[in-house]
Coordinates of N, CA and C in Angstrom, one line a residue:
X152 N 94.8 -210.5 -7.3 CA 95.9 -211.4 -7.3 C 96.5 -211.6 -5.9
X153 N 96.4 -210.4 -5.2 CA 97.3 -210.5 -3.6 C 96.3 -211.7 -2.8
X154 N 94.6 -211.2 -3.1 CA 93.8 -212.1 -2.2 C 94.0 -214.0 -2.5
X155 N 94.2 -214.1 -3.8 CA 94.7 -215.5 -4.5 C 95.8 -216.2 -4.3
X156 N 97.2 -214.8 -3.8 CA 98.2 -215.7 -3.1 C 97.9 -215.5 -1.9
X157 N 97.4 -215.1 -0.5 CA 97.0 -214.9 0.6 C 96.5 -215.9 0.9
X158 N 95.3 -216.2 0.2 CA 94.9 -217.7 0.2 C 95.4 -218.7 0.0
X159 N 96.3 -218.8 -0.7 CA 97.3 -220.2 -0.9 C 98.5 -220.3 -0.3
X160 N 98.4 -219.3 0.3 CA 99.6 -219.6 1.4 C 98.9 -220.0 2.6
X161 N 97.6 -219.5 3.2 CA 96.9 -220.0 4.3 C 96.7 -221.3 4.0
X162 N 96.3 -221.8 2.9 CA 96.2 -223.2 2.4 C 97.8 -224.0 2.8
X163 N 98.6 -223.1 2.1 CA 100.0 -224.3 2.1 C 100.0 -224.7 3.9
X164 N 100.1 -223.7 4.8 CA 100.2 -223.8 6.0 C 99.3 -224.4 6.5
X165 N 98.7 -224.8 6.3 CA 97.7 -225.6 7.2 C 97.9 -227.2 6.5
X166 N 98.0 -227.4 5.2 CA 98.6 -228.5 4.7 C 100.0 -229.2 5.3
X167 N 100.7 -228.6 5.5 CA 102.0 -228.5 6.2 C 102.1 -228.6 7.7
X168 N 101.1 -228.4 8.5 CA 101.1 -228.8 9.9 C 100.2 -229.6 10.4
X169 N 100.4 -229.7 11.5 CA 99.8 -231.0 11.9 C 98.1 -230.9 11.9
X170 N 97.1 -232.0 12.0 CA 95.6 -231.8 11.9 C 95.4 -231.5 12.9
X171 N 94.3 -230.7 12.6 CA 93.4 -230.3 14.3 C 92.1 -230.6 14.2
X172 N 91.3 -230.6 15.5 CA 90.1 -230.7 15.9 C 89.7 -229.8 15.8
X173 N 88.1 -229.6 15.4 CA 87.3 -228.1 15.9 C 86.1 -228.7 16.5
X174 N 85.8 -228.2 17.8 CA 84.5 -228.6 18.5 C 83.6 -227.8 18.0
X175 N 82.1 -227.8 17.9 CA 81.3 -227.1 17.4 C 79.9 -227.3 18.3
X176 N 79.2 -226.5 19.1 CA 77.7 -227.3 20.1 C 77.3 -226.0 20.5
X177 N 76.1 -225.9 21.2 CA 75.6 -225.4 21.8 C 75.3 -225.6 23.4
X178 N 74.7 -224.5 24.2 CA 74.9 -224.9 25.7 C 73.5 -223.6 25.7
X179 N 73.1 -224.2 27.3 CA 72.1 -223.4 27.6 C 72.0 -223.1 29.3
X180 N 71.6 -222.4 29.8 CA 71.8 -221.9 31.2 C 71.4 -221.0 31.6
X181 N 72.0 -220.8 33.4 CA 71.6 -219.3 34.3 C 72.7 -218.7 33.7
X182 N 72.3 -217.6 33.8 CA 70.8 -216.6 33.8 C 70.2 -216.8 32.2
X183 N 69.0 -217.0 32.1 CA 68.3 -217.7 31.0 C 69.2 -217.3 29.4
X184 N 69.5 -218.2 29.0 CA 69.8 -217.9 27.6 C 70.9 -219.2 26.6
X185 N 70.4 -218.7 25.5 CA 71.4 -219.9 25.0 C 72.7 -219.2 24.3
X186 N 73.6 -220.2 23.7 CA 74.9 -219.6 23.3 C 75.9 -221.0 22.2
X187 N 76.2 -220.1 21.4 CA 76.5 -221.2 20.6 C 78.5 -221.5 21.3
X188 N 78.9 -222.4 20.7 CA 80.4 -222.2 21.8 C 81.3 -223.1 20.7
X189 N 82.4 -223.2 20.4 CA 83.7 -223.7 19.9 C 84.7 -223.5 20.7
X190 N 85.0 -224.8 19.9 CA 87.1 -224.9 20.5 C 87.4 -225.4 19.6
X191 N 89.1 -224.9 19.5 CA 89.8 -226.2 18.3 C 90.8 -226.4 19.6
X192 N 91.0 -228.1 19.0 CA 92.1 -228.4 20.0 C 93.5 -228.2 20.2
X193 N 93.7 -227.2 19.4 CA 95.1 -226.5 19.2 C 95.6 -225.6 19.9
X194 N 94.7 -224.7 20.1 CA 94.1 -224.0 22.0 C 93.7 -224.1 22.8
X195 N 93.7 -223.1 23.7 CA 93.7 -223.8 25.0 C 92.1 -223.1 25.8
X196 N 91.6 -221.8 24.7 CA 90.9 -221.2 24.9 C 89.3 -222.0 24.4
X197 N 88.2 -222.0 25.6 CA 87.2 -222.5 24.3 C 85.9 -221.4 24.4
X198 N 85.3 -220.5 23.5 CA 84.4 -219.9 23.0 C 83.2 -219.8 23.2
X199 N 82.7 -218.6 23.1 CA 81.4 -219.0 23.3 C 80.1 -217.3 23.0
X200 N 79.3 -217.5 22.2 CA 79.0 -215.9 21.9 C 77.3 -216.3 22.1
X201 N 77.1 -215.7 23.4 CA 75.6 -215.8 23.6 C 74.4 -215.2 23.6
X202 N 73.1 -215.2 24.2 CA 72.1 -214.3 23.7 C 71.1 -215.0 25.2
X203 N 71.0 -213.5 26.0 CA 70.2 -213.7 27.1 C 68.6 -213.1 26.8
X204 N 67.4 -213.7 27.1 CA 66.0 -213.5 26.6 C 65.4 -213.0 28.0
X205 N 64.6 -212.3 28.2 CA 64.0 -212.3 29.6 C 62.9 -211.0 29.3
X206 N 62.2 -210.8 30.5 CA 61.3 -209.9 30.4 C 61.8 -208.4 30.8
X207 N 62.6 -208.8 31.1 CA 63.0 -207.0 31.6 C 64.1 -206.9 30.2
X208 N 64.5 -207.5 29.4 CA 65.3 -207.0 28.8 C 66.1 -208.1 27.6
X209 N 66.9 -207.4 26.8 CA 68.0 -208.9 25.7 C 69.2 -208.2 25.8
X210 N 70.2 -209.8 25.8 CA 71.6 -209.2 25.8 C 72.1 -210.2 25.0
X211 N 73.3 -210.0 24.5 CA 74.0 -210.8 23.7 C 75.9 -210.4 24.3
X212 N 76.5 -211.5 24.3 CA 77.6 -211.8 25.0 C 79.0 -212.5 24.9
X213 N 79.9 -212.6 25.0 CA 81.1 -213.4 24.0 C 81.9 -213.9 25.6
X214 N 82.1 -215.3 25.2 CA 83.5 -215.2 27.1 C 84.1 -216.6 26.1
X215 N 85.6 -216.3 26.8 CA 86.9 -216.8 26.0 C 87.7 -217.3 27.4
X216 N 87.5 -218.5 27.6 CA 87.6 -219.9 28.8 C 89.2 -219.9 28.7
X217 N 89.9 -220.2 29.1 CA 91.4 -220.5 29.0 C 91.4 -222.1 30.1
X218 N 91.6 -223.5 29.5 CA 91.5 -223.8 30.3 C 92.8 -224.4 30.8
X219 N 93.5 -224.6 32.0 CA 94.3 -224.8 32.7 C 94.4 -226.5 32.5
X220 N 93.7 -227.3 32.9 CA 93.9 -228.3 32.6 C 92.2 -229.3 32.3
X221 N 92.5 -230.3 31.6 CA 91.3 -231.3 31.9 C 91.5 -232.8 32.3
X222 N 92.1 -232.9 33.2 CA 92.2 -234.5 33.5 C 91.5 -235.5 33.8
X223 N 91.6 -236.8 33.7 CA 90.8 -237.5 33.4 C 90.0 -238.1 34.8
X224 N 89.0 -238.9 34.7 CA 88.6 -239.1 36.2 C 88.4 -240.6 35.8
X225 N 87.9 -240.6 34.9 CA 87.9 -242.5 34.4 C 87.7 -242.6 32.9
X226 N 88.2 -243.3 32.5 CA 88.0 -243.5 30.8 C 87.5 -242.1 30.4
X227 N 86.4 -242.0 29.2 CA 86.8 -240.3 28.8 C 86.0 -238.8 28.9
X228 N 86.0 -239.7 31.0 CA 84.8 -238.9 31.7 C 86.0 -237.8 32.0
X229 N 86.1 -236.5 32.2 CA 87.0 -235.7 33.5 C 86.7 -234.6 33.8
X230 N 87.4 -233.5 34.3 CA 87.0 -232.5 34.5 C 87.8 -231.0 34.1
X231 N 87.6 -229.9 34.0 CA 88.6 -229.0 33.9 C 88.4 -227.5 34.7
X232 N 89.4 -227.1 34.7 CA 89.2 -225.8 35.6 C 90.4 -224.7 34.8
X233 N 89.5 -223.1 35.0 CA 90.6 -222.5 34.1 C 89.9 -220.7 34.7
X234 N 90.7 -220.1 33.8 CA 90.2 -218.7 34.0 C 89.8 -218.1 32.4
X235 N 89.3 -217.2 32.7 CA 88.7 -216.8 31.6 C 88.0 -215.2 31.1
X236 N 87.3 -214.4 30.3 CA 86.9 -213.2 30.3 C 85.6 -213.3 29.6
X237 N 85.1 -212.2 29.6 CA 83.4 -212.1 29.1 C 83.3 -210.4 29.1
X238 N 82.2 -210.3 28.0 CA 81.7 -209.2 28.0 C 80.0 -209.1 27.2
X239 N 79.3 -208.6 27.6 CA 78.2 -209.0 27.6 C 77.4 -207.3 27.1
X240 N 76.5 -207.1 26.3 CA 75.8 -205.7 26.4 C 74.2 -206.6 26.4
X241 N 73.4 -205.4 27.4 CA 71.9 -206.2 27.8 C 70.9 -204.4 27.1
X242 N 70.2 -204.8 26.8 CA 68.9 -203.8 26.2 C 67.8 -204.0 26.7
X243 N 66.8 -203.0 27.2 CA 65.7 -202.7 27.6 C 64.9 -201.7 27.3
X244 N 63.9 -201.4 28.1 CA 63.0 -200.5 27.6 C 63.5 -199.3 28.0
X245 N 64.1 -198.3 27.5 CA 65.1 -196.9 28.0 C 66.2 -197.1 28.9
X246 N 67.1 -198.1 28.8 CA 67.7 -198.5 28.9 C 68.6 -199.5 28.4
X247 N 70.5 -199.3 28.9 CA 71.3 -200.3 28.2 C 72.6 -200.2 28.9
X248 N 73.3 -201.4 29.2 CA 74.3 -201.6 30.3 C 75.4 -202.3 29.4
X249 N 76.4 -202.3 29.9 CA 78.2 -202.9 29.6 C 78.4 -203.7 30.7
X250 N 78.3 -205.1 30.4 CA 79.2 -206.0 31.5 C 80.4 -206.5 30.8
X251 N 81.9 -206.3 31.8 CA 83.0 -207.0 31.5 C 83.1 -207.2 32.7
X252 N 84.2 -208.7 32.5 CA 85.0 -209.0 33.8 C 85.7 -210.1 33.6
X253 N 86.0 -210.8 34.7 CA 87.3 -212.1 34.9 C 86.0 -213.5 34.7
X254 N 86.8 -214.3 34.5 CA 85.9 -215.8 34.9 C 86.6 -216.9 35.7
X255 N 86.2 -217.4 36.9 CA 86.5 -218.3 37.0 C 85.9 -219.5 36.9
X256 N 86.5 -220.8 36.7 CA 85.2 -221.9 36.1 C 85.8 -223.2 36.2
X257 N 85.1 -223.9 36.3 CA 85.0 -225.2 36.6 C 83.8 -226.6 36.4
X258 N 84.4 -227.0 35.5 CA 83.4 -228.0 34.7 C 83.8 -229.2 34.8
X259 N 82.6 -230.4 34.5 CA 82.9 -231.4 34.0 C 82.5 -232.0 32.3
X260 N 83.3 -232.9 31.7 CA 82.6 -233.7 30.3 C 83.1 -234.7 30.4
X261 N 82.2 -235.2 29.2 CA 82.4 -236.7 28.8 C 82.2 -236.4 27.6
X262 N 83.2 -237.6 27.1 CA 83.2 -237.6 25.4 C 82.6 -239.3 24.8
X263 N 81.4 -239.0 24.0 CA 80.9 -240.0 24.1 C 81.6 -240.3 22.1
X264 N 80.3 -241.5 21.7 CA 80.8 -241.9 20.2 C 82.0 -241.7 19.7
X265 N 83.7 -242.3 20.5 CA 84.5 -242.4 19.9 C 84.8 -240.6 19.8
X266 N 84.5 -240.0 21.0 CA 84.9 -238.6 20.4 C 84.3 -237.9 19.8
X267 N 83.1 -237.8 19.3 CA 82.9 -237.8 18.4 C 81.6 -236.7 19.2
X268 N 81.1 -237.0 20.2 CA 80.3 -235.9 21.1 C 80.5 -235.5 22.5
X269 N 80.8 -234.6 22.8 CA 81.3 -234.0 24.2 C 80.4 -233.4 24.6
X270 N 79.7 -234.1 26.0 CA 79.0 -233.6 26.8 C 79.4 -232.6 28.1
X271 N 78.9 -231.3 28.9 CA 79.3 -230.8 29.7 C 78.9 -230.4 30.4
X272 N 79.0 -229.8 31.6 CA 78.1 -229.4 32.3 C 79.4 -228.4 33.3
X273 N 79.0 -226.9 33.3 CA 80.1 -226.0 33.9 C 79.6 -225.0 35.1
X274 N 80.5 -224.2 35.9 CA 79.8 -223.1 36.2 C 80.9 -222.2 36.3
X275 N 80.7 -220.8 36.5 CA 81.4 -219.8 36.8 C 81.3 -218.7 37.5
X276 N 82.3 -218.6 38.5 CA 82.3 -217.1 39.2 C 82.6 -216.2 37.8
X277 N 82.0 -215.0 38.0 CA 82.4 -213.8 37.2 C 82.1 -212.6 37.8
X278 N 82.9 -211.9 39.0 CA 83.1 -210.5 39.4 C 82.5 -209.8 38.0
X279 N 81.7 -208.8 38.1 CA 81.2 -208.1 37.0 C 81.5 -206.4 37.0
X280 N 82.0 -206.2 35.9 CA 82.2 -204.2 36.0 C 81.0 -203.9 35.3
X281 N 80.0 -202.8 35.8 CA 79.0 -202.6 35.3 C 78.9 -201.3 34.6
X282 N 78.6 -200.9 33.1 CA 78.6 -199.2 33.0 C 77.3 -199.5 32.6
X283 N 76.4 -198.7 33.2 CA 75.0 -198.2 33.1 C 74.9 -196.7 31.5
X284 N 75.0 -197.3 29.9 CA 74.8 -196.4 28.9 C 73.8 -195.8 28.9
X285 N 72.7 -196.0 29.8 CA 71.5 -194.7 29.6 C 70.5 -195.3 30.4
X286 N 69.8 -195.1 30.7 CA 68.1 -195.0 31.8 C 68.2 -194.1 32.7
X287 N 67.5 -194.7 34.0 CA 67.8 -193.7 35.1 C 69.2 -193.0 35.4
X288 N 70.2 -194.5 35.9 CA 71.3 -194.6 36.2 C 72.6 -193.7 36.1
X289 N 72.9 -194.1 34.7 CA 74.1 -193.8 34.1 C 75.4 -193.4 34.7
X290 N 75.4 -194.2 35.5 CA 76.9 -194.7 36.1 C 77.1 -195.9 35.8
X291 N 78.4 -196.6 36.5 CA 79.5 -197.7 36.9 C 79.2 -198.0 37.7
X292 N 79.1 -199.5 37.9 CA 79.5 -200.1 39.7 C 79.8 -201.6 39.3
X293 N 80.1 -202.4 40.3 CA 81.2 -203.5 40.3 C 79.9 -204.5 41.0
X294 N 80.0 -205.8 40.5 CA 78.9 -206.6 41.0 C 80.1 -207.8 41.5
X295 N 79.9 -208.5 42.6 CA 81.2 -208.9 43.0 C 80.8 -210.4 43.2
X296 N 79.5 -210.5 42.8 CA 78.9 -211.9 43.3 C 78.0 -212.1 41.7
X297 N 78.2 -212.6 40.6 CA 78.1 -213.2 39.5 C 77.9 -214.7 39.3
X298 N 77.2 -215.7 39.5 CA 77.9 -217.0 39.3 C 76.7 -217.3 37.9
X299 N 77.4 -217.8 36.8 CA 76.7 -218.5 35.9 C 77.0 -219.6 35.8
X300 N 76.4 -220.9 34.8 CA 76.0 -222.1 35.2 C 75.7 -222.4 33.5
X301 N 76.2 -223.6 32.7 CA 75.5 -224.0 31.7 C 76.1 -225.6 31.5
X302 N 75.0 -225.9 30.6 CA 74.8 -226.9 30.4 C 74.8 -227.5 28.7
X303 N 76.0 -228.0 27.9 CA 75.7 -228.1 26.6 C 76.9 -229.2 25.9
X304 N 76.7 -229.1 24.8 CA 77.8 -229.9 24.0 C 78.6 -230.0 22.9
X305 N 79.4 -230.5 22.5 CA 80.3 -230.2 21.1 C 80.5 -231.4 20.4
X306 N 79.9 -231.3 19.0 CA 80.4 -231.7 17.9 C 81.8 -231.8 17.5
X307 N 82.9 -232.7 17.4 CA 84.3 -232.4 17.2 C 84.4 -233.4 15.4
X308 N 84.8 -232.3 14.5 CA 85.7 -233.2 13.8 C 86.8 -232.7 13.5

């Protein structure tokens, strides 16, 4: 009974305020990997939970964009710039590492079909904290020179 009114209160509340967007796409990039990514336009934050492939190793990774602004450059081409965080774990063969850190980023899109598909294209500084969980290593160190790079788009309805 509690989960039946829980629910219909989440229901009433969202009936009750105003509509929102949710973007929904995929993007792909340096350092090799793809990642699926959302936004709703209610925030300011937009998403993103990825999966790096390579020969030395797989990682899988989450970064949460905050963007500062996106203004326009002509009709509903523009750009945006923001800060943001990430954290990422990578696996290998006797071995396995922790990356967190800051983002800084700076993109451009275009929203094509009436809105209806957002194209992009971004890149980012990301200072990296590194904990080395097991191989040789197994220490910490700080990687100060990070830049990733992707390329993808969003579905909005």
């Amino acid at each position: 009974m509690k989960k039946l009114f829980s629910v219909l209160a989440v229901l009433f509340v969202l009936g009750t305020s105003h509509a929102f967007s949710v973007g929904i796409g995929a993007q792909g990039g340096y350092p090799l990997g793809g990642a699926l990514t959302f936004k709703v336009d209610s925030l300011p934050c937009v998403f993103a939970v990825d999966g790096h492939f390579g020969n030395s190793g797989t990682g899988i990774g989450l970064t949460a964009d905050w963007w500062f602004a996106n203004p326009k450059i002509e009709g509903s081409w523009g750009y945006y710039y923001g800060l943001g965080v990430f954290g990422s774990m990578y696996f290998g063969d006797n071995w396995s590492n922790l990356n967190v850190g800051p983002r800084v980023l700076i993109g451009t899109n275009v929203f094509l079909l009436d809105g209806f598909l957002e194209l992009y294209l971004q890149a980012a500084y990301q200072p990296t904290f590194v904990i080395h969980l097991s191989g040789e290593n197994g220490d910490a160190g700080f990687d100060w020179f990070d830049i990733g790079a992707a390329l993808g788009f969003r579905v909005w309805f």
